[in-house]
Short mmCIF file of C-alpha atoms in Angstrom, two decimals:
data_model
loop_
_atom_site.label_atom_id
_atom_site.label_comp_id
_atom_site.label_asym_id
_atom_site.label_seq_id
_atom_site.Cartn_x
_atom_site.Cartn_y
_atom_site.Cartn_z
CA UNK A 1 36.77 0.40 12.15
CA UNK A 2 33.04 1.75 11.83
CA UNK A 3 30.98 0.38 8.97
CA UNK A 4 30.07 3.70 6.35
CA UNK A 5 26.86 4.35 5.45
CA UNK A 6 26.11 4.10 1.73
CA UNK A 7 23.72 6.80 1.59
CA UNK A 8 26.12 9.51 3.47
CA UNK A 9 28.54 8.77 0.45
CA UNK A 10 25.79 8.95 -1.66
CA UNK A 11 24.70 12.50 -0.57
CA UNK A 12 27.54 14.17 -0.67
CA UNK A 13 27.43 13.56 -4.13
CA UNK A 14 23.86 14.73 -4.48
CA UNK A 15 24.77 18.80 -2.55
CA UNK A 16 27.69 18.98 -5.14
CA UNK A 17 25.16 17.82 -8.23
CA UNK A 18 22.41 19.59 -7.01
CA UNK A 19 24.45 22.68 -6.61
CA UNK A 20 25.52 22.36 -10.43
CA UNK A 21 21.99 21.18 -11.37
CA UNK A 22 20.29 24.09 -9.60
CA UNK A 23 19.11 25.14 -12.96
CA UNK A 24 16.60 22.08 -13.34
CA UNK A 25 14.53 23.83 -11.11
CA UNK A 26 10.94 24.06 -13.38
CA UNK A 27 8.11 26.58 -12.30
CA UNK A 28 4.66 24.87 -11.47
CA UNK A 29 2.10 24.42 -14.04
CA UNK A 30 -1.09 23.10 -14.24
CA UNK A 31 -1.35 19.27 -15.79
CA UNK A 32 -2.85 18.70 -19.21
CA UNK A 33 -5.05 16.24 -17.03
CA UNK A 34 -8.29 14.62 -18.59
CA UNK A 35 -11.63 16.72 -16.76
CA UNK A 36 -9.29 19.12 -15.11
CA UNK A 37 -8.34 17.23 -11.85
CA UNK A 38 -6.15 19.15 -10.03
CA UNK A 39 -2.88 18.09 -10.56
CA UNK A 40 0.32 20.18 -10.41
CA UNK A 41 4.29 19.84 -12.02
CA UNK A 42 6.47 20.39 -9.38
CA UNK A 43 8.06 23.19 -8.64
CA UNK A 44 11.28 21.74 -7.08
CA UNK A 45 14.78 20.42 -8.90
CA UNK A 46 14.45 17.27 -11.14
CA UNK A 47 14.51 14.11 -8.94
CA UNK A 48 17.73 12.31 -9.84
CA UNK A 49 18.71 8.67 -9.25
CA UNK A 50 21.00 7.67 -6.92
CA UNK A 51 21.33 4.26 -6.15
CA UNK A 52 19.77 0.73 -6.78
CA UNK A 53 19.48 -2.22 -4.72
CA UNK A 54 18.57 -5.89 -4.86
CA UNK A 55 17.80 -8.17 -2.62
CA UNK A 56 20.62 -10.23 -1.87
CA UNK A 57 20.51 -14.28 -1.09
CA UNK A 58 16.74 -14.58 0.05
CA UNK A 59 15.89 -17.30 2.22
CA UNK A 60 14.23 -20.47 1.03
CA UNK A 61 10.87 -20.80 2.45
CA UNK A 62 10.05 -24.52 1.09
CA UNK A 63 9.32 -25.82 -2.58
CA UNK A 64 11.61 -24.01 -4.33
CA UNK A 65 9.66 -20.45 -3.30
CA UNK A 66 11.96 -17.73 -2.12
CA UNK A 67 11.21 -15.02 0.96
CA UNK A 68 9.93 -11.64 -0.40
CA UNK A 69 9.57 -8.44 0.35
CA UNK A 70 8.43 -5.24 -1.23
CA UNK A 71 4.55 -4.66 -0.15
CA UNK A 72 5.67 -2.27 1.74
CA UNK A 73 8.36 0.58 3.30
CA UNK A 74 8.75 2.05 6.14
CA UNK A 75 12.03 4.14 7.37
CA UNK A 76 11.78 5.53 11.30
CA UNK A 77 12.91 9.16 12.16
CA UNK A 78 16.44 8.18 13.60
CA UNK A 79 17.31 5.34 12.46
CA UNK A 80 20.09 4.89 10.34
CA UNK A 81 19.45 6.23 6.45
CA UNK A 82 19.79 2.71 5.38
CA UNK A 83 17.67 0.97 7.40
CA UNK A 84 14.03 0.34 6.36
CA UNK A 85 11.45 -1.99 7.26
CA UNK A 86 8.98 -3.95 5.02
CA UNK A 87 6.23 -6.56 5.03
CA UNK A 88 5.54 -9.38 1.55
CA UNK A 89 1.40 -9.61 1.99
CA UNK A 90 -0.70 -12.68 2.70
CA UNK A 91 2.72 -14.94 1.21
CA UNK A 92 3.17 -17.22 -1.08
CA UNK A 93 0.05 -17.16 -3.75
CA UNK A 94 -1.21 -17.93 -6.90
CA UNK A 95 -4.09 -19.15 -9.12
CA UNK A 96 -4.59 -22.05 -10.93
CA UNK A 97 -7.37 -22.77 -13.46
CA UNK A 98 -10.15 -26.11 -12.78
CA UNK A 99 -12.37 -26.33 -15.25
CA UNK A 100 -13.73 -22.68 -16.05
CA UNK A 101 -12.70 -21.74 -12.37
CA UNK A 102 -10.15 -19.71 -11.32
CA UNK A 103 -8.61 -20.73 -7.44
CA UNK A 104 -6.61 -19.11 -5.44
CA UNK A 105 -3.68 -21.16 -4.38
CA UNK A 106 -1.26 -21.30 -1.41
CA UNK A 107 1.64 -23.37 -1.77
CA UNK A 108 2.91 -22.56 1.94
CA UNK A 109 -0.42 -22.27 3.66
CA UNK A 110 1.51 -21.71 6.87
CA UNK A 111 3.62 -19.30 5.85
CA UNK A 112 3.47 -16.27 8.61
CA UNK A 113 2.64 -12.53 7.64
CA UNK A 114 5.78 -10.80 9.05
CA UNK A 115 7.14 -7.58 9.18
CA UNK A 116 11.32 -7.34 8.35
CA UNK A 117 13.75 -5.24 9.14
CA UNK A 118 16.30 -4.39 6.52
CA UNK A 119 19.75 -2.77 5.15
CA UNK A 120 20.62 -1.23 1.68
CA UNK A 121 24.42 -1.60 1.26
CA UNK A 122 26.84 -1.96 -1.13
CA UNK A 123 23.55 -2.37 -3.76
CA UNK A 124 22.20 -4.97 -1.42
CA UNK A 125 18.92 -5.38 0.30
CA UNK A 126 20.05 -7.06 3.59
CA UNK A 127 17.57 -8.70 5.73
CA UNK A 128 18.35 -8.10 9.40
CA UNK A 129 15.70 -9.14 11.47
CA UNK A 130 12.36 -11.07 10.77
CA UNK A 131 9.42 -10.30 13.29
CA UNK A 132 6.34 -12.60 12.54
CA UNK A 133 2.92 -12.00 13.49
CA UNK A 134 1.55 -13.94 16.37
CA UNK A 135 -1.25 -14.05 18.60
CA UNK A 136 -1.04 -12.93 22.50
CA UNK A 137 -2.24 -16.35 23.52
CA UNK A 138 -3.97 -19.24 21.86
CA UNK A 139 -3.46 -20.69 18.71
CA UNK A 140 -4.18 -20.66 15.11
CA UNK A 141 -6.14 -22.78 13.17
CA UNK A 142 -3.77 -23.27 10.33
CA UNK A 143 -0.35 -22.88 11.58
CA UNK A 144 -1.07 -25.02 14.97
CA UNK A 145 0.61 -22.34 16.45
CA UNK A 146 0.17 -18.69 18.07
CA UNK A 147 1.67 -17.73 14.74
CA UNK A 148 -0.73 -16.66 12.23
CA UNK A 149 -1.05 -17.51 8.75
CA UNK A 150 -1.89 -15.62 5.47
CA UNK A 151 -4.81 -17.67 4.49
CA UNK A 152 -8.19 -16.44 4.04
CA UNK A 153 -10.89 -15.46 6.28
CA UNK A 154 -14.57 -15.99 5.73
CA UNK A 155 -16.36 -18.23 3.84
CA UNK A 156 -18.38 -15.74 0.65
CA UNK A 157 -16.54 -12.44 1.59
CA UNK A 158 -12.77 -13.68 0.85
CA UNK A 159 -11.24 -16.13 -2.08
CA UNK A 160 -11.69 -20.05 -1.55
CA UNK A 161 -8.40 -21.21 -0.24
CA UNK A 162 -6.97 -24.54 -2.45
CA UNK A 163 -3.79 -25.82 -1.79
CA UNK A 164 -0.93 -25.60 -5.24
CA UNK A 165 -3.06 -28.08 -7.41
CA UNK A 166 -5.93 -25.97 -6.95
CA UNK A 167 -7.55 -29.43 -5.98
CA UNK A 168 -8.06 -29.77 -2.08
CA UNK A 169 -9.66 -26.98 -0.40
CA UNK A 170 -7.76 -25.41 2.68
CA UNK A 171 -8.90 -24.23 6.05
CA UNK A 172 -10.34 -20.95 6.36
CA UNK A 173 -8.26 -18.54 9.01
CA UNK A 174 -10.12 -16.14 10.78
CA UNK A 175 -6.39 -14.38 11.99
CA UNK A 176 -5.14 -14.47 8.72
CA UNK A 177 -3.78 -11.56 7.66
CA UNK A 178 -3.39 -9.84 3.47
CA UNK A 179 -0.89 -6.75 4.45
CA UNK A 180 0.20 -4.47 2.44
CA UNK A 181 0.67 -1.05 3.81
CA UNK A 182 3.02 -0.18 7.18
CA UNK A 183 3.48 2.69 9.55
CA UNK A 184 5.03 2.90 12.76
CA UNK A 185 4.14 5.41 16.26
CA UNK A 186 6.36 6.38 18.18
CA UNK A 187 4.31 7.81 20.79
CA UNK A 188 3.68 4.14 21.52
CA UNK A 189 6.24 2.42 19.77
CA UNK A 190 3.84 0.22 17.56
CA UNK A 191 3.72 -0.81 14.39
CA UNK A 192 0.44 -0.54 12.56
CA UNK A 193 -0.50 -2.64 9.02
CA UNK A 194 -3.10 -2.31 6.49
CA UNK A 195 -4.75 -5.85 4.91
CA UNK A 196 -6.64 -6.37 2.13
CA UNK A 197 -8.89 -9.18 3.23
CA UNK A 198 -11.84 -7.29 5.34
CA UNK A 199 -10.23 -4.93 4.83
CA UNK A 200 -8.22 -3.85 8.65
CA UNK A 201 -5.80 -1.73 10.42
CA UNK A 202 -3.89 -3.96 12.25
CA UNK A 203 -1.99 -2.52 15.31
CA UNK A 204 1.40 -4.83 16.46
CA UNK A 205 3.74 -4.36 19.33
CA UNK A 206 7.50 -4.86 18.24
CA UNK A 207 7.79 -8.40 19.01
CA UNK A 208 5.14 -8.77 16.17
CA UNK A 209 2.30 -9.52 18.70
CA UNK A 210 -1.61 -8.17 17.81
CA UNK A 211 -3.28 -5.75 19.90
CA UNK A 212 -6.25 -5.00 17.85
CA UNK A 213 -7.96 -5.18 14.15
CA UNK A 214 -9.79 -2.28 13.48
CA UNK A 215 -12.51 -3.61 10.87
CA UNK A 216 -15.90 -2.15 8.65
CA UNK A 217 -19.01 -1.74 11.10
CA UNK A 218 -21.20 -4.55 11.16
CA UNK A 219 -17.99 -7.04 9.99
CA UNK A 220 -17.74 -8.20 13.82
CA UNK A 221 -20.45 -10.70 13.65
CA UNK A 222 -19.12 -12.19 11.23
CA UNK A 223 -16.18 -12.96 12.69
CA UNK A 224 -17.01 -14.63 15.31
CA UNK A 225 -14.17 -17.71 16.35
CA UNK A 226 -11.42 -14.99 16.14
CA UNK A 227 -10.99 -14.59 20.44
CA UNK A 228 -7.82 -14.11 20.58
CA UNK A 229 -7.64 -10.43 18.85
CA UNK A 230 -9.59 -8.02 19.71
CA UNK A 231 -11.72 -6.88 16.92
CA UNK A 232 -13.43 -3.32 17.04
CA UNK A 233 -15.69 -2.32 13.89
CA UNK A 234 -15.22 1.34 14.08
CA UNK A 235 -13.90 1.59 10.29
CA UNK A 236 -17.14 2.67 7.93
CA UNK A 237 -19.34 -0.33 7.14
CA UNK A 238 -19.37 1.06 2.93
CA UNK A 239 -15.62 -0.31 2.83
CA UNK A 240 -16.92 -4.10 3.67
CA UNK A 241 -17.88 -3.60 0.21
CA UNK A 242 -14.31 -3.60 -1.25
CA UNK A 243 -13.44 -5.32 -4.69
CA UNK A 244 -11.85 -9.03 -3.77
CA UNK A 245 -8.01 -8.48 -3.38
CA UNK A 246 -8.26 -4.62 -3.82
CA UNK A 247 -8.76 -3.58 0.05
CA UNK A 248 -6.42 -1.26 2.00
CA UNK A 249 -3.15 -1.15 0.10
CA UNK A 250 -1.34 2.08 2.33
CA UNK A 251 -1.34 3.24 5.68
CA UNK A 252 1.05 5.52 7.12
CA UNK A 253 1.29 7.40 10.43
CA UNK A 254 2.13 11.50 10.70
CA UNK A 255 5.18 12.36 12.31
CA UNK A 256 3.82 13.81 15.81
CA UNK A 257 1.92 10.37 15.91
CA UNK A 258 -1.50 12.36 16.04
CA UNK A 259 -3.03 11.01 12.76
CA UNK A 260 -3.12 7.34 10.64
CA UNK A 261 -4.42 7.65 7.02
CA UNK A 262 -4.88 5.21 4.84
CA UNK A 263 -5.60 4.19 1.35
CA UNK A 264 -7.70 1.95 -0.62
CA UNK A 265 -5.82 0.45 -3.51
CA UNK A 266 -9.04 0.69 -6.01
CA UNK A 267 -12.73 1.78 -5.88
CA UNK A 268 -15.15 0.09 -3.68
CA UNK A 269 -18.01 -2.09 -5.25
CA UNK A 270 -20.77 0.44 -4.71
CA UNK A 271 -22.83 -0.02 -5.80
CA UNK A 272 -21.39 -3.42 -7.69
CA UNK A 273 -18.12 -4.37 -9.04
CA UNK A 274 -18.80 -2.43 -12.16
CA UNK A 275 -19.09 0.84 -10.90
CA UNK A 276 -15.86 0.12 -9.13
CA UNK A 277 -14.05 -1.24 -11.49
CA UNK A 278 -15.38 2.09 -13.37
CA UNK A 279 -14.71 4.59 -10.88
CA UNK A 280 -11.78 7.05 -10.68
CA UNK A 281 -12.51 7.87 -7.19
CA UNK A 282 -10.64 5.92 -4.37
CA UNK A 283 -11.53 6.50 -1.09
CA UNK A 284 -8.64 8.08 2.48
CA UNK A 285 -9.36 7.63 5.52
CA UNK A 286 -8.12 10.02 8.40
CA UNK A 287 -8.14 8.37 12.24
CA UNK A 288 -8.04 10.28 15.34
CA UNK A 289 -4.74 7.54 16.92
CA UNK A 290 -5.45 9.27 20.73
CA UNK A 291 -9.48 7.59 20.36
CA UNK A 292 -9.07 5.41 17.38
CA UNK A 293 -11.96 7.43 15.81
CA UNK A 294 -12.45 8.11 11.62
CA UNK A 295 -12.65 11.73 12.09
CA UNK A 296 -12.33 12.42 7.83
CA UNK A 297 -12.69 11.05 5.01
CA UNK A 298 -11.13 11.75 1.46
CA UNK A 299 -12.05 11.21 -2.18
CA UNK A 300 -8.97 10.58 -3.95
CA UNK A 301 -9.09 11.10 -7.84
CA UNK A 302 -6.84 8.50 -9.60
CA UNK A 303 -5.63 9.52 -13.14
CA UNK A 304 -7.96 9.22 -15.86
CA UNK A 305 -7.03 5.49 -18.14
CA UNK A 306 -8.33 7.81 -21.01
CA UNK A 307 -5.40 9.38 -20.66
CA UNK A 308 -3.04 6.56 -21.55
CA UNK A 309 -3.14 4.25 -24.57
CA UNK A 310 -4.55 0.87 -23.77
CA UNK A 311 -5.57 1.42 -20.35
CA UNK A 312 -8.21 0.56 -18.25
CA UNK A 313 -9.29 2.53 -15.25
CA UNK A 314 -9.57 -0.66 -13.19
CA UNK A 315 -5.80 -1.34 -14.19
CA UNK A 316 -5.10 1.74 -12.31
CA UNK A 317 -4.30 1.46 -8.38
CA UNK A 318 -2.66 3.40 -5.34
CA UNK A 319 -0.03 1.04 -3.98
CA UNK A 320 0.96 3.19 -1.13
CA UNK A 321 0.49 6.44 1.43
CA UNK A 322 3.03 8.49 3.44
CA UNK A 323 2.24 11.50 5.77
CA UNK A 324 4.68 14.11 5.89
CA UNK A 325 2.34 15.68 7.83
CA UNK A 326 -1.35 16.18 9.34
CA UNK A 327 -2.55 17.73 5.65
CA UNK A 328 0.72 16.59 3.43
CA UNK A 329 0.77 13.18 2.06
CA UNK A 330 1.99 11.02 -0.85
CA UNK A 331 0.60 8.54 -3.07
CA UNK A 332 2.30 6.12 -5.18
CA UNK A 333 -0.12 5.40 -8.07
CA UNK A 334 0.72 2.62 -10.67
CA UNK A 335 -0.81 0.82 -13.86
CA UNK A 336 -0.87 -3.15 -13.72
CA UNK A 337 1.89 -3.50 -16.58
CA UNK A 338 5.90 -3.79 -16.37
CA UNK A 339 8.70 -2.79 -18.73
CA UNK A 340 7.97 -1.12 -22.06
CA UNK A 341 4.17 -2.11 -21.63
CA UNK A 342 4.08 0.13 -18.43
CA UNK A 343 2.18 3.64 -18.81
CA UNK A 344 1.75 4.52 -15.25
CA UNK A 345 4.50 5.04 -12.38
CA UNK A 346 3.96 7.61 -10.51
CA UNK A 347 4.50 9.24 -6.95
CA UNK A 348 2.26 12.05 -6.24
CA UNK A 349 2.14 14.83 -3.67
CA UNK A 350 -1.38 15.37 -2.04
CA UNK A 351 -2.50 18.43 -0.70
CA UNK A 352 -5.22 18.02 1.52
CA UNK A 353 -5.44 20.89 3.57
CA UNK A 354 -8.56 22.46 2.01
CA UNK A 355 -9.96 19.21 0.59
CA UNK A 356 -13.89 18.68 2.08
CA UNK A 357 -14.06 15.56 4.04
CA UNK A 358 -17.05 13.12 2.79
CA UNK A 359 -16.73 11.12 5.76
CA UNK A 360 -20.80 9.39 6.07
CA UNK A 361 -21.88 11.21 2.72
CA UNK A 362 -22.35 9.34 -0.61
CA UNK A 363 -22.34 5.91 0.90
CA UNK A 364 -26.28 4.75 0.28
CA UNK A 365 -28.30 5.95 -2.41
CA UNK A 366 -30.55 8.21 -1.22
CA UNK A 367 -33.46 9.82 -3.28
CA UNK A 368 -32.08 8.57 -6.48
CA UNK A 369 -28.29 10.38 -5.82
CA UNK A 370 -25.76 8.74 -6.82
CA UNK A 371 -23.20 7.23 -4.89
CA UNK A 372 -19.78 8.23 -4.59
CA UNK A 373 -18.00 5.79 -6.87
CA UNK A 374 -20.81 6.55 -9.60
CA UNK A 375 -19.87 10.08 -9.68
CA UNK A 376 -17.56 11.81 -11.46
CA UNK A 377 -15.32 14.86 -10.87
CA UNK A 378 -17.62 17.53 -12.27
CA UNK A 379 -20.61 15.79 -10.13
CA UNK A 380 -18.39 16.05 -6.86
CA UNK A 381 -17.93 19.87 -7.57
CA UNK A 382 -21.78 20.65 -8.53
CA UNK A 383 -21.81 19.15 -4.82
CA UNK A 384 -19.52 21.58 -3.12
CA UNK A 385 -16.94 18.83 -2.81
CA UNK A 386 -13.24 20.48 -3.03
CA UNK A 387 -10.64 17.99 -4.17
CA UNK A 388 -7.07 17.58 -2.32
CA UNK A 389 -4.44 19.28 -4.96
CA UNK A 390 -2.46 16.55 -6.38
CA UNK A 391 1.40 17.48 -7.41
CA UNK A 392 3.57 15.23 -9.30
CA UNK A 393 7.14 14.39 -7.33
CA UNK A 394 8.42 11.20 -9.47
CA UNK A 395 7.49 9.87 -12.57
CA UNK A 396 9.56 6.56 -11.97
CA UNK A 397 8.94 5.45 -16.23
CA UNK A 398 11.47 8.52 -16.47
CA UNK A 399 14.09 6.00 -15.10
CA UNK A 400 13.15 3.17 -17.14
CA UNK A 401 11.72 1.65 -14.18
CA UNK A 402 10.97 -2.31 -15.29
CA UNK A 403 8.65 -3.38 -12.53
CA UNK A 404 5.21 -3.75 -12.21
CA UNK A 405 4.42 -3.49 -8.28
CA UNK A 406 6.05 -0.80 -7.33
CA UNK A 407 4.49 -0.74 -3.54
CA UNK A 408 6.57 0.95 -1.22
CA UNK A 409 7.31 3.91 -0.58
CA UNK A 410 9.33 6.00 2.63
CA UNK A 411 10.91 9.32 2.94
CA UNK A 412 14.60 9.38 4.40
CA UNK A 413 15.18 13.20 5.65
CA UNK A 414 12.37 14.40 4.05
CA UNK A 415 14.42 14.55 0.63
CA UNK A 416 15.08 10.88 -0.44
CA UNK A 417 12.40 8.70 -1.89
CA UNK A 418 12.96 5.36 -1.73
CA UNK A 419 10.43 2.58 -3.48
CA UNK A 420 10.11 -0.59 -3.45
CA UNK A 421 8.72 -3.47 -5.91
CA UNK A 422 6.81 -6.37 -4.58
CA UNK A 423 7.46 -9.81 -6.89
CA UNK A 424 4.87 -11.51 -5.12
CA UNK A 425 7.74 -14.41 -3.85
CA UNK A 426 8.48 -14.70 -7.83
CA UNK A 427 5.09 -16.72 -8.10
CA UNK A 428 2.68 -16.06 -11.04
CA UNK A 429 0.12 -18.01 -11.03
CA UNK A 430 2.08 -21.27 -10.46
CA UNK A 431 5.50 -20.15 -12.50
CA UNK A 432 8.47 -18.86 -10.87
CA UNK A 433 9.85 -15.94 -12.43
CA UNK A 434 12.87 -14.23 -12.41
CA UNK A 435 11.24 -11.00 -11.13
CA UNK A 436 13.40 -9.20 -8.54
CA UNK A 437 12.99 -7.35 -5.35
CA UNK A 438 14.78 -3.86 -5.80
CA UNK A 439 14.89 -0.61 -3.75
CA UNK A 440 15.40 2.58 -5.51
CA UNK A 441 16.28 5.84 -4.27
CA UNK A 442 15.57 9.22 -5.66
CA UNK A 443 17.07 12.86 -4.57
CA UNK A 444 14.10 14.60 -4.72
CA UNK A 445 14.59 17.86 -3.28
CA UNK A 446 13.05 18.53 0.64
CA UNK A 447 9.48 17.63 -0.29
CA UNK A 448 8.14 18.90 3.23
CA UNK A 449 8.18 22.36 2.56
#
């Protein structure tokens, strides 16, 4: 007897309600939205929730930690409803105080980056099929194997790595790998990953195998005793300049396989940390996939902290990207808080269609003009800049959502949202916690149109 799929029972519910609900349908309005960004209500029916589920019996990795997912979510045009994949970043981390130092800790230095494929049923996240990362041919430094690890790269551009005392200092990894976002082409049935560390689109066949790291001009020297991926600096040089641990968080692919965007999580250090951690403006990139050319770039306006009670802006992040289409895509923007203390949850539709690319402009100061993270949104229109439309599809705080890293997002048949939290492998610092991995999915109306 065939297995049922959850979400087909779970739909026919949602035509009946939305049916009866039809009347939830509210008429777009403009945002009370500090300096006037443009963001929009949305003019479709009231998302609704409709169903929840946790990931069930996760492996042991060693030491007590526990597998993870949640960085990411991915669901690919014709596979089953329930079937998703999704990647847990560089693994198992923390931080541990020495002295008046703060060091970045890995418990499971070899633990492999890895991309898994998984089920939702019966208010279960099933995990069906691990693929880790590995190189074509030779090995890695760490691992001792053509598997890669998730430990740092470079020496003065990336966190020291210290093993879980915070005492002996690890090997550096030039393949190691920080992902966060994923998105998948079918037009050559590859996966491609977003890290955090230079920060890199990574492009993987399905066997989890590299084919290239696409990586900030003028990064390639730099990496130099990485031979066994091939490394192209094509990306623009200004994002070598990202905050530590806040490179590329999203990356998704459009639907005809044409275009990659992606996303940085916060603004880039330029012209120091403090403008960045200052800024509202984040920064999309728009790739050509048929040359593997930037062809556009994007200034993406976060919400204003000032518009939330005890906020800073730097506590305010994109955590992921998905392309409904070549000038459609959504952002999942969220605060650094959890539970009650949580302001920010948020899934936005972008509109980018008459947006003016900045791609090369605002990078350098030139003739005492600012850059673009020391502008603001009234500076970007004295410039002629038009900002992508921003619409509000979930506010997830509405559902009493109780996680902090909310991280992944995917559309199922253009109408369900499903998101993901990441619980970092239940680590903080060097406590486990009882923080779990959940998927949640949302009716949300067909968001496409």
């Amino acid at each position: 007897m065939a297995k049922s799929n959850p979400l087909v029972k779970v739909l026919s519910k949602v035509v009946l309600g939305s049916f009866l609900l039809g009347s939830l349908s509210v008429s777009a309005v403009y945002a009370d939205v500090e300096e006037s960004i443009p963001v929009r209500a949305s003019n479709e029916s009231q998302p609704m929730l409709i169903g929840k589920y946790k990931l069930a019996n996760p492996e042991e990795l060693g030491k007590g930690i526990k597998m993870s997912v949640g960085s990411s979510l991915l669901h690919i045009p014709g596979d089953p409803e329930n079937v998703f994949y999704s990647t847990a970043d560089r693994g198992p981390n923390g931080e541990v105080k020495v002295g008046e130092e703060k060091r970045r800790t890995f418990p499971l230095d070899t633990y492999t980056p890895s991309i898994y494929k998984i089920e939702v049923v019966d208010g279960k996240i099933n995990v069906l099929e691990r693929i880790s990362l590995k190189l074509a041919n030779g090995t890695d430094p760490v691992t001792g194997t053509n598997l890669i690890s998730g430990v740092s790269n470079l020496p003065k551009e990336d966190e020291v790595p210290y093993d879980e005392t915070g005492q002996k200092q690890l090997a550096y990894d030039p393949y190691g790998l920080d992902l966060e976002g994923l998105a998948y082409n079918k037009n050559d049935d590859t996966f491609w990953l977003c890290d955090e560390y230079r920060p890199s689109l990574v492009q993987v066949k399905r066997d989890g195998t590299i084919l290239q790291r696409l990586i900030p001009a003028g990064m390639a020297e730099k990496i130099t005793d990485a031979p066994h991926v091939p490394i192209k600096d094509i990306l623009p040089g200004v994002y070598s300049k990202r905050i530590q641990n806040r490179g590329f968080e999203g990356v998704s692919i459009t639907p005809d396989g044409k275009w990659m965007y992606a996303i940085m999580q916060n603004s880039l250090a330029n012209l120091d940390d403090n403008a960045g951690k200052n800024s509202r403006i984040m920064r999309i990139i728009k790739i050509d996939l048929t040359n593997l050319k930037v062809v556009a770039e994007f200034p993406y306006v976060a919400d204003s902290a000032k518009n939330y009670d005890g906020l800073k802006q730097f506590d305010i992040v994109a955590s992921d990207l998905y392309a409904i289409n070549e000038h459609v895509l959504l952002v999942d923007e969220r605060d650094k808080y959890a539970g009650e203390e949580a302001k920010l949850k948020k899934v936005y539709k972008l509109d980018l269609s008459k947006a003016t690319s900045i791609l090369g402009q605002y990078d350098e100061a030139k003739k005492g003009e600012p850059m673009l993270e020391q502008m603001d949104i009234d500076q970007l229109k004295e410039k002629g800049v038009v900002l992508a439309e921003k619409t509000e599809v979930l506010d997830m705080l509405k559902f009493d959502y109780p996680f902090e890293k909310v991280e992944g997002i995917s559309l199922v048949n253009n109408h369900i949202l499903a998101v993901i939290n990441d619980n970092d492998f239940g680590i903080e610092n060097t406590t486990q916690t009882n923080v779990a991995t959940e998927m949640w999915m949302f009716e949300v109306g067909d968001i496409t149109k």
